[in-house]
XYZ file of C-alpha atoms in Angstrom:
588
model
C -23.262 323.670 249.412
C -20.951 320.704 249.821
C -18.617 320.336 246.834
C -17.909 316.657 247.530
C -17.600 314.015 250.251
C -14.533 314.070 252.506
C -13.455 310.534 251.702
C -13.501 311.162 247.945
C -11.106 314.127 247.868
C -7.915 312.961 246.134
C -5.107 314.271 243.899
C -7.602 315.196 241.175
C -8.687 318.109 243.381
C -5.194 319.619 243.768
C -5.306 323.438 243.921
C -9.112 323.358 243.875
C -11.251 325.020 246.494
C -13.607 322.576 248.235
C -16.421 322.895 250.747
C -16.812 319.905 253.053
C -19.179 318.912 255.847
C -18.540 316.227 258.429
C -17.653 315.132 261.939
C -14.348 315.572 263.731
C -12.831 312.100 263.828
C -9.673 313.261 265.583
C -7.967 316.588 266.379
C -4.215 316.972 266.773
C -2.233 320.081 267.755
C 1.314 319.866 266.360
C 3.368 322.803 267.542
C 0.850 325.490 266.717
C -0.625 323.849 263.595
C -3.974 322.086 264.160
C -4.768 318.969 262.138
C -8.311 317.655 261.963
C -9.392 314.347 260.454
C -12.814 315.248 259.066
C -15.126 312.251 258.528
C -18.287 311.614 256.564
C -19.869 308.461 255.164
C -17.225 308.167 252.430
C -14.201 308.350 254.732
C -11.612 310.784 256.068
C -9.722 313.819 254.810
C -7.007 315.725 256.661
C -7.819 319.381 257.290
C -5.105 321.868 258.359
C -5.747 325.013 260.428
C -2.704 327.267 260.014
C -2.079 330.063 262.568
C -1.595 332.476 259.645
C -5.392 332.343 259.288
C -6.260 333.744 262.689
C -10.049 333.354 262.507
C -9.890 329.732 261.324
C -7.184 328.875 263.861
C -9.275 330.318 266.693
C -12.201 328.067 265.730
C -9.841 325.113 265.339
C -8.717 325.487 268.936
C -12.297 325.039 270.143
C -13.273 321.923 268.238
C -13.296 318.426 269.741
C -14.191 314.906 268.634
C -17.604 314.522 266.961
C -18.191 318.249 266.497
C -20.023 318.892 263.207
C -18.078 321.234 260.930
C -18.336 323.104 257.678
C -14.890 323.590 256.125
C -13.887 325.557 253.051
C -10.298 325.285 251.903
C -7.791 324.601 249.127
C -6.483 321.134 248.336
C -2.700 320.715 248.411
C -0.128 317.908 248.557
C 0.730 316.511 251.954
C 4.333 317.161 253.026
C 6.872 314.512 252.092
C 6.822 311.532 254.439
C 3.242 312.092 255.630
C 1.349 310.363 252.787
C -1.186 307.758 254.031
C -1.577 305.033 251.370
C -4.545 303.532 253.253
C -6.813 306.504 252.467
C -8.245 307.697 249.157
C -7.359 311.184 250.387
C -3.983 310.041 251.688
C -1.898 312.085 249.222
C -3.549 315.423 249.931
C -4.797 317.685 252.690
C -7.124 320.681 252.802
C -5.697 324.001 253.983
C -8.550 325.760 255.779
C -9.776 329.109 254.511
C -12.882 329.180 256.708
C -14.275 326.802 259.300
C -17.626 326.828 261.079
C -18.853 324.747 264.001
C -22.378 323.689 263.014
C -22.934 321.778 266.240
C -20.841 320.860 269.251
C -20.811 317.407 270.827
C -20.500 316.046 274.308
C -17.498 313.804 274.836
C -18.666 310.567 273.165
C -18.712 307.332 275.215
C -16.247 305.726 272.803
C -13.930 306.541 269.921
C -15.194 305.841 266.438
C -12.216 303.590 265.628
C -12.296 301.626 268.903
C -12.603 297.926 268.008
C -12.959 296.612 271.569
C -16.357 297.960 272.514
C -18.949 296.059 274.505
C -22.046 295.358 272.454
C -24.264 296.759 275.200
C -22.547 300.149 274.970
C -22.742 300.077 271.190
C -26.460 299.280 271.155
C -27.280 301.848 273.846
C -25.639 304.550 271.704
C -26.460 303.023 268.332
C -26.653 306.406 266.562
C -22.971 306.850 267.457
C -22.045 303.236 266.751
C -23.461 303.632 263.240
C -20.983 306.473 262.601
C -18.108 304.001 262.887
C -16.548 303.159 259.505
C -17.190 299.421 259.822
C -20.875 299.904 260.561
C -21.194 302.411 257.717
C -19.580 299.841 255.411
C -21.941 297.097 256.627
C -25.073 299.147 255.951
C -23.815 300.160 252.528
C -23.089 296.503 251.774
C -26.642 295.646 252.809
C -27.988 298.331 250.488
C -25.900 297.026 247.567
C -27.086 293.455 248.124
C -30.731 294.542 248.256
C -30.320 296.627 245.090
C -28.614 293.769 243.243
C -31.494 291.471 244.192
C -34.079 294.019 243.071
C -32.348 294.586 239.736
C -32.150 290.856 239.034
C -35.781 290.179 239.930
C -37.012 293.226 238.022
C -35.093 292.000 234.987
C -36.819 288.623 235.264
C -40.356 289.983 235.394
C -40.971 289.934 239.155
C -43.275 292.540 240.723
C -42.762 293.974 244.205
C -46.052 293.582 246.109
C -46.578 294.481 249.773
C -48.489 292.091 252.018
C -50.178 292.844 255.381
C -48.283 293.331 258.629
C -51.459 292.743 260.667
C -52.734 289.301 259.817
C -54.213 286.086 261.222
C -52.392 283.914 263.721
C -51.545 280.566 262.111
C -49.341 277.673 263.279
C -46.020 278.045 261.420
C -43.556 276.648 263.960
C -42.557 279.621 266.115
C -44.730 281.724 268.404
C -46.526 284.664 266.857
C -46.231 288.229 268.045
C -49.826 289.130 268.860
C -51.432 292.563 268.504
C -54.712 293.137 270.362
C -57.550 294.711 268.390
C -59.231 297.676 270.070
C -62.318 297.659 267.868
C -62.769 293.868 267.908
C -62.834 293.079 271.611
C -60.986 289.907 272.605
C -59.513 289.358 269.148
C -55.914 289.630 268.032
C -53.874 290.210 264.921
C -50.527 288.465 264.480
C -47.394 289.928 262.956
C -46.390 287.692 260.025
C -43.733 285.023 260.485
C -43.534 285.134 256.689
C -45.804 286.261 253.841
C -46.294 282.575 252.904
C -50.074 282.455 252.616
C -50.396 285.836 250.936
C -47.778 285.133 248.297
C -49.602 281.913 247.421
C -52.810 283.912 247.114
C -50.983 286.316 244.775
C -50.177 283.351 242.545
C -53.852 282.342 242.573
C -54.592 285.962 241.660
C -52.466 285.632 238.520
C -49.555 287.947 239.474
C -47.280 285.165 238.150
C -44.028 286.517 239.616
C -43.887 288.265 243.006
C -41.138 289.396 245.337
C -40.805 291.503 248.445
C -37.945 292.483 250.732
C -39.972 292.470 253.903
C -39.928 292.329 257.679
C -40.955 289.085 259.381
C -41.512 288.417 263.069
C -41.005 285.389 265.306
C -41.302 285.300 269.066
C -38.547 282.758 269.714
C -35.351 282.389 271.692
C -32.598 284.448 270.124
C -28.963 283.843 269.195
C -26.387 285.441 266.907
C -28.288 284.671 263.698
C -31.813 285.329 264.992
C -33.774 288.478 265.705
C -37.429 288.924 266.715
C -37.812 290.997 263.547
C -35.739 290.060 260.536
C -35.686 290.806 256.823
C -36.605 288.260 254.195
C -36.169 288.313 250.427
C -39.469 286.654 249.624
C -40.032 285.233 246.134
C -42.848 283.292 244.445
C -43.502 282.317 240.845
C -46.037 280.308 238.841
C -45.572 277.603 236.217
C -41.971 276.709 237.096
C -40.865 273.414 238.625
C -38.335 273.083 241.427
C -35.356 272.653 239.084
C -36.242 275.826 237.182
C -36.772 277.846 240.372
C -33.471 276.629 241.798
C -31.601 277.474 238.580
C -32.996 281.028 238.584
C -32.216 281.611 242.261
C -28.711 280.222 241.835
C -28.175 282.691 239.011
C -29.421 285.491 241.258
C -27.105 284.678 244.181
C -24.123 284.239 241.853
C -24.933 287.626 240.332
C -25.183 289.282 243.748
C -21.792 287.963 244.859
C -20.204 288.961 241.566
C -21.634 292.471 241.423
C -21.214 293.309 245.112
C -17.967 291.499 246.016
C -16.488 290.464 242.647
C -16.584 286.824 243.798
C -17.303 283.972 241.385
C -19.272 281.255 243.144
C -19.062 277.669 241.839
C -21.244 277.055 238.817
C -23.361 275.003 239.126
C -23.871 274.547 242.864
C -23.432 270.927 244.001
C -26.530 269.094 245.237
C -27.033 266.702 248.112
C -30.191 264.911 249.083
C -31.329 265.436 252.656
C -30.490 261.809 253.384
C -26.954 262.205 252.006
C -26.369 265.399 253.969
C -27.487 263.863 257.264
C -25.565 260.624 256.668
C -22.263 262.282 255.697
C -22.350 265.495 257.697
C -25.021 265.103 260.392
C -26.580 268.362 259.207
C -28.969 269.588 256.530
C -26.799 272.710 256.232
C -23.275 271.285 256.073
C -20.185 273.472 255.875
C -18.412 271.978 252.866
C -15.250 273.919 253.688
C -14.669 271.317 256.410
C -13.484 268.087 254.698
C -14.512 265.768 257.582
C -17.348 263.268 257.138
C -19.285 260.918 259.394
C -18.916 257.149 259.046
C -21.928 254.884 259.564
C -21.348 252.133 262.171
C -24.873 251.223 263.284
C -24.854 247.837 261.527
C -21.644 246.590 263.209
C -22.585 247.669 266.737
C -25.801 245.689 267.272
C -24.158 242.825 269.155
C -21.129 244.453 270.803
C -20.555 244.270 274.564
C -20.393 248.046 274.893
C -23.925 248.820 276.080
C -24.013 252.450 274.880
C -23.250 251.411 271.293
C -25.381 248.247 271.335
C -28.544 249.884 272.654
C -28.284 252.802 270.243
C -27.762 250.430 267.301
C -30.791 248.334 268.273
C -33.042 251.322 268.929
C -35.718 252.339 266.437
C -34.341 255.438 264.673
C -31.062 254.946 266.525
C -27.606 255.562 265.114
C -23.953 254.897 265.857
C -21.506 256.985 263.809
C -17.843 257.965 263.866
C -15.966 261.164 263.050
C -12.299 260.772 262.096
C -10.181 263.824 262.874
C -6.850 263.819 260.978
C -4.050 264.693 263.389
C -6.516 264.688 266.284
C -4.309 262.362 268.278
C -2.481 265.483 269.463
C -5.560 266.667 271.360
C -5.077 266.775 275.127
C -7.416 265.185 277.619
C -8.712 268.634 278.561
C -9.463 269.449 274.921
C -11.354 266.163 274.560
C -13.292 266.954 277.745
C -14.158 270.378 276.341
C -15.505 268.756 273.171
C -17.477 266.326 275.339
C -19.101 269.272 277.088
C -19.760 270.871 273.698
C -21.713 267.895 272.297
C -23.662 267.800 275.552
C -25.327 271.027 274.394
C -26.935 268.954 271.630
C -28.161 266.176 273.902
C -25.205 263.768 273.662
C -24.571 261.924 276.937
C -20.867 261.494 276.270
C -18.158 261.387 273.610
C -16.268 258.123 273.204
C -13.011 258.185 271.254
C -10.079 256.149 269.985
C -6.615 257.608 269.465
C -4.704 255.968 266.617
C -1.058 255.976 267.672
C 0.407 253.204 265.485
C -1.751 251.129 263.147
C 0.991 248.579 262.555
C 0.777 247.493 266.216
C -2.911 246.576 265.923
C -5.000 247.087 269.052
C -1.806 247.761 271.029
C -1.278 250.833 268.890
C -4.645 252.291 269.866
C -5.619 254.248 272.968
C -9.170 254.323 274.324
C -11.159 253.308 277.406
C -13.750 251.544 275.198
C -11.398 249.141 273.357
C -11.876 246.363 275.908
C -15.603 246.283 275.081
C -15.176 245.962 271.307
C -14.197 242.752 269.454
C -11.049 242.940 267.366
C -13.025 242.448 264.161
C -15.246 245.423 264.987
C -12.226 247.604 265.773
C -10.618 246.586 262.478
C -13.900 247.445 260.678
C -13.972 250.889 262.350
C -10.428 251.641 261.270
C -11.083 250.466 257.715
C -14.365 252.342 257.288
C -13.027 255.597 258.668
C -9.753 255.343 256.739
C -7.827 255.958 259.968
C -4.112 256.805 259.874
C -1.433 257.192 262.493
C -1.974 260.323 264.556
C -5.745 260.413 263.972
C -8.523 260.584 266.558
C -11.905 258.938 266.062
C -14.905 260.356 267.926
C -18.136 258.343 268.307
C -21.786 259.261 268.703
C -24.435 256.760 269.784
C -28.052 257.633 270.541
C -31.248 258.457 268.690
C -30.319 259.428 265.154
C -31.333 263.067 265.564
C -29.149 263.425 268.681
C -26.145 261.813 266.967
C -26.629 263.953 263.879
C -26.933 267.217 265.790
C -24.028 266.441 268.129
C -21.535 265.037 265.612
C -22.646 267.495 262.931
C -21.870 270.426 265.231
C -18.653 268.780 266.453
C -17.510 268.214 262.863
C -17.781 271.926 262.086
C -16.214 273.049 265.373
C -13.252 270.663 265.255
C -12.671 271.450 261.586
C -12.375 275.165 262.286
C -10.553 274.784 265.611
C -7.803 272.659 264.050
C -7.467 274.730 260.892
C -8.842 271.995 258.637
C -11.464 274.227 256.992
C -10.653 275.376 253.478
C -10.936 279.077 252.567
C -13.536 280.499 250.209
C -17.256 280.109 249.561
C -18.882 276.678 249.311
C -22.563 276.825 248.364
C -24.809 273.843 247.743
C -28.429 272.833 247.376
C -30.010 270.322 249.755
C -33.015 268.617 248.164
C -35.438 265.703 248.652
C -36.416 266.640 252.186
C -38.894 264.427 254.035
C -42.384 265.858 254.128
C -42.657 265.258 257.881
C -40.634 264.791 261.030
C -41.722 263.104 264.229
C -42.751 265.251 267.173
C -41.649 262.895 269.959
C -43.311 264.952 272.693
C -46.762 264.834 271.111
C -46.284 261.541 269.217
C -47.442 262.991 265.915
C -46.077 264.151 262.589
C -45.237 267.792 261.952
C -44.278 269.496 258.697
C -40.503 269.641 258.209
C -40.794 272.909 256.239
C -44.421 274.082 256.362
C -47.779 272.424 255.659
C -48.106 273.960 252.168
C -45.072 272.138 250.716
C -45.909 269.841 247.817
C -45.086 266.136 248.076
C -42.695 264.702 245.500
C -44.280 263.291 242.365
C -45.740 259.868 243.136
C -45.629 260.392 246.898
C -49.167 261.738 247.337
C -50.505 258.347 248.420
C -47.759 257.959 251.013
C -49.280 260.931 252.842
C -51.945 258.583 254.114
C -50.294 255.154 253.927
C -46.709 255.821 255.098
C -46.032 259.501 255.900
C -42.496 258.776 257.119
C -41.411 257.821 253.592
C -43.021 260.769 251.803
C -40.534 263.202 250.275
C -41.247 266.806 249.380
C -40.419 269.261 246.608
C -38.443 271.390 249.058
C -34.972 272.813 248.579
C -32.548 274.780 250.761
C -29.602 276.873 249.605
C -26.691 276.461 252.005
C -23.508 278.542 252.133
C -20.523 277.808 254.383
C -22.651 275.959 256.920
C -25.589 278.381 257.027
C -28.965 278.001 255.373
C -29.338 281.278 253.496
C -32.524 280.388 251.614
C -35.275 277.824 251.752
C -38.269 277.139 249.591
C -40.456 274.613 247.848
C -43.023 273.984 245.201
C -46.373 274.548 246.883
C -49.520 272.479 246.940
C -51.931 273.942 244.395
C -54.719 271.359 244.593
C -57.148 271.429 247.474
C -57.440 267.634 247.743
C -53.674 267.230 248.195
C -53.612 270.013 250.802
C -56.366 268.206 252.692
C -54.301 264.983 252.706
C -51.362 266.856 254.219
C -53.584 268.349 256.906
C -54.897 264.874 257.771
C -51.325 263.541 258.039
C -50.574 266.426 260.419
C -53.676 265.571 262.441
C -55.288 268.888 261.510
C -59.003 268.179 261.305
C -61.381 269.672 258.763
C -62.809 272.169 261.263
C -59.369 273.315 262.417
C -58.171 273.587 258.812
C -61.161 275.767 257.899
C -60.658 277.908 261.002
C -56.950 278.526 260.373
C -56.532 278.223 256.605
C -60.051 278.427 255.194
C -59.285 281.364 252.914
C -56.355 279.480 251.333
C -58.269 276.215 250.939
C -61.097 278.092 249.270
C -58.696 279.911 246.938
C -57.146 276.625 245.811
C -60.550 275.656 244.387
C -60.604 278.593 241.959
C -58.021 277.595 239.386
C -54.839 277.869 241.460
C -51.782 277.507 239.189
C -48.766 275.315 239.968
C -46.404 277.589 241.873
C -43.391 277.667 244.139
C -40.872 279.983 245.661
C -38.112 280.617 248.111
C -37.155 283.034 250.874
C -33.632 284.247 251.621
C -32.493 285.693 254.938
C -31.099 289.084 253.911
C -29.573 289.716 257.337
C -27.712 286.410 257.280
C -26.428 286.778 253.721
C -25.096 290.278 254.392
C -23.527 289.242 257.713
C -21.634 286.464 255.960
C -20.451 288.793 253.209
C -19.342 291.352 255.808
C -17.531 288.741 257.895
C -19.660 289.763 260.890
C -20.070 287.452 263.881
C -23.706 288.447 264.372
C -26.531 289.658 262.165
C -26.910 292.506 264.676
C -23.857 294.073 263.010
C -25.704 294.446 259.687
C -29.050 295.661 261.076
C -29.359 299.366 261.781
C -31.354 299.076 265.007
C -31.326 295.476 266.275
C -32.567 293.885 269.477
C -30.458 292.125 272.104
C -30.614 288.402 272.844
C -33.349 289.263 275.331
C -35.368 290.870 272.511
C -34.794 294.358 273.939
C -33.820 297.619 272.265
C -31.231 299.268 274.515
C -31.531 302.516 272.559
C -35.269 303.130 272.957
C -35.780 300.864 275.997
C -38.417 298.815 274.207
C -40.410 296.842 275.098
C -41.783 299.091 277.806
C -44.794 299.343 280.057
C -47.880 301.197 278.821
C -50.340 303.175 280.870
C -53.559 301.832 282.271
C -55.706 303.882 279.874
C -54.153 302.158 276.841
C -54.749 298.746 278.399
C -58.386 299.570 279.168
C -58.977 300.633 275.572
C -57.696 297.230 274.487
C -59.794 295.442 277.121
C -56.627 294.009 278.666
C -55.862 293.597 282.349
C -52.393 292.550 283.480
C -52.099 289.681 285.928
C -49.072 290.042 288.182
C -47.517 286.669 288.976
């Protein structure tokens, strides 16, 4: 039997006999004395094989990295000058009495403390990658966060209820993962993008307070903060309004950060309306650590000679905005060109700028290829509105509002971090008063900004039919350091209001019955007012861990091509399986 974990053996165990199990992290032979760093999930302890113990020394000569050992020995002080203050066990070592190789190991493809590994190698040998101390710490952090959430919700009367993994395909924004049914020929299940419909049905069923830490699935293009399968902290409650739900969830997140990381988040979280967030920051998930803001210039650009600015200002839903970068005048032409290429990712066709060299010289103290196209009064207005100072750089965006917002919003965050302008710490906020709908330019129709079950703001029900663009919703997003970590809303609980939303989305009665009939029917049987929120567990833990990708806090993630390099999934299946599912592959 193991007496304790390797990484927990400290001076309290002096002169005690211990039995330890673990992996060989490193073996060193120092002039006839063999030192082994033995590792388990709690950390390292130094084990010493002395040649005076012939049997133990003989075994010690055979062991190599990642061998699994059982060690029995006596704890003693390390010799003077060899104490390691970075380890819990750094003051002591274990003098081996007996040592047993429980299993040998091939030479591993990498060392467990190598920090310069390719991700492909790590994912291919994930069972080894997960032995590394950082990955062990990440998974333990994830566990602590999940437990803190569960304890909070349990203490507030929430019940953990599982919902189906095989469900009906419904339009929720991303593509569904489809699962063919063998017994229902030609029909398919879908893996849930979220438990949205089922948690609403649980409220109709009178469960009152539900939660679930559950897997969700979306067949979409991947990046660092997306996976085809991800974990959601899903929460729903009845008889609370949006302010009450937000207050409870804020308390929960503050409690998680305090209990897991001993960090006090601001109390209360600041709030921005969606309109304020887009106007000031170009984003509905602004990073408040970056002190830069956008300046509105649309109104002064409608008659200027510069065609790019004039046409954008005169365009329906067009925008011209500026971003002042303090000290940005030091940027080189190459750096400006690199930023121009960066905003091109977001649809911007270019990136105009003005360098402010010396305000006291007027236009002569400015540097820009666009100055000759702008009247002096407009230039003076730009400088005044942006609060420009000597040494600053002013970037401009001009296009459809959504292009300007995405481009300058992303540029604001990138420049702020690149130039060291971002403040340290944690800056949460709530974004509220979202529009009910956004325009789908490709199909020339409205689509739900969150999802079609979001309740309109009080007094905005009639706008659903008369002026959908002006209708606001009871939706709210929790944002932290530029990432949306949670989003939710008060739901529609009356069938007639849900029908109005479907009509605004151009979802006809037949289509609504086909896709959401069970929900529409349930709303007619005394559905209570209800609302909820869902947090991305992977994203929250990745931020807490300081990880660049959520893959570093998921035990067995997929690559950006939605592949598992460990198991080689997805993979082909044999013809017999396809026949049973009544599927025939068409080779293109």
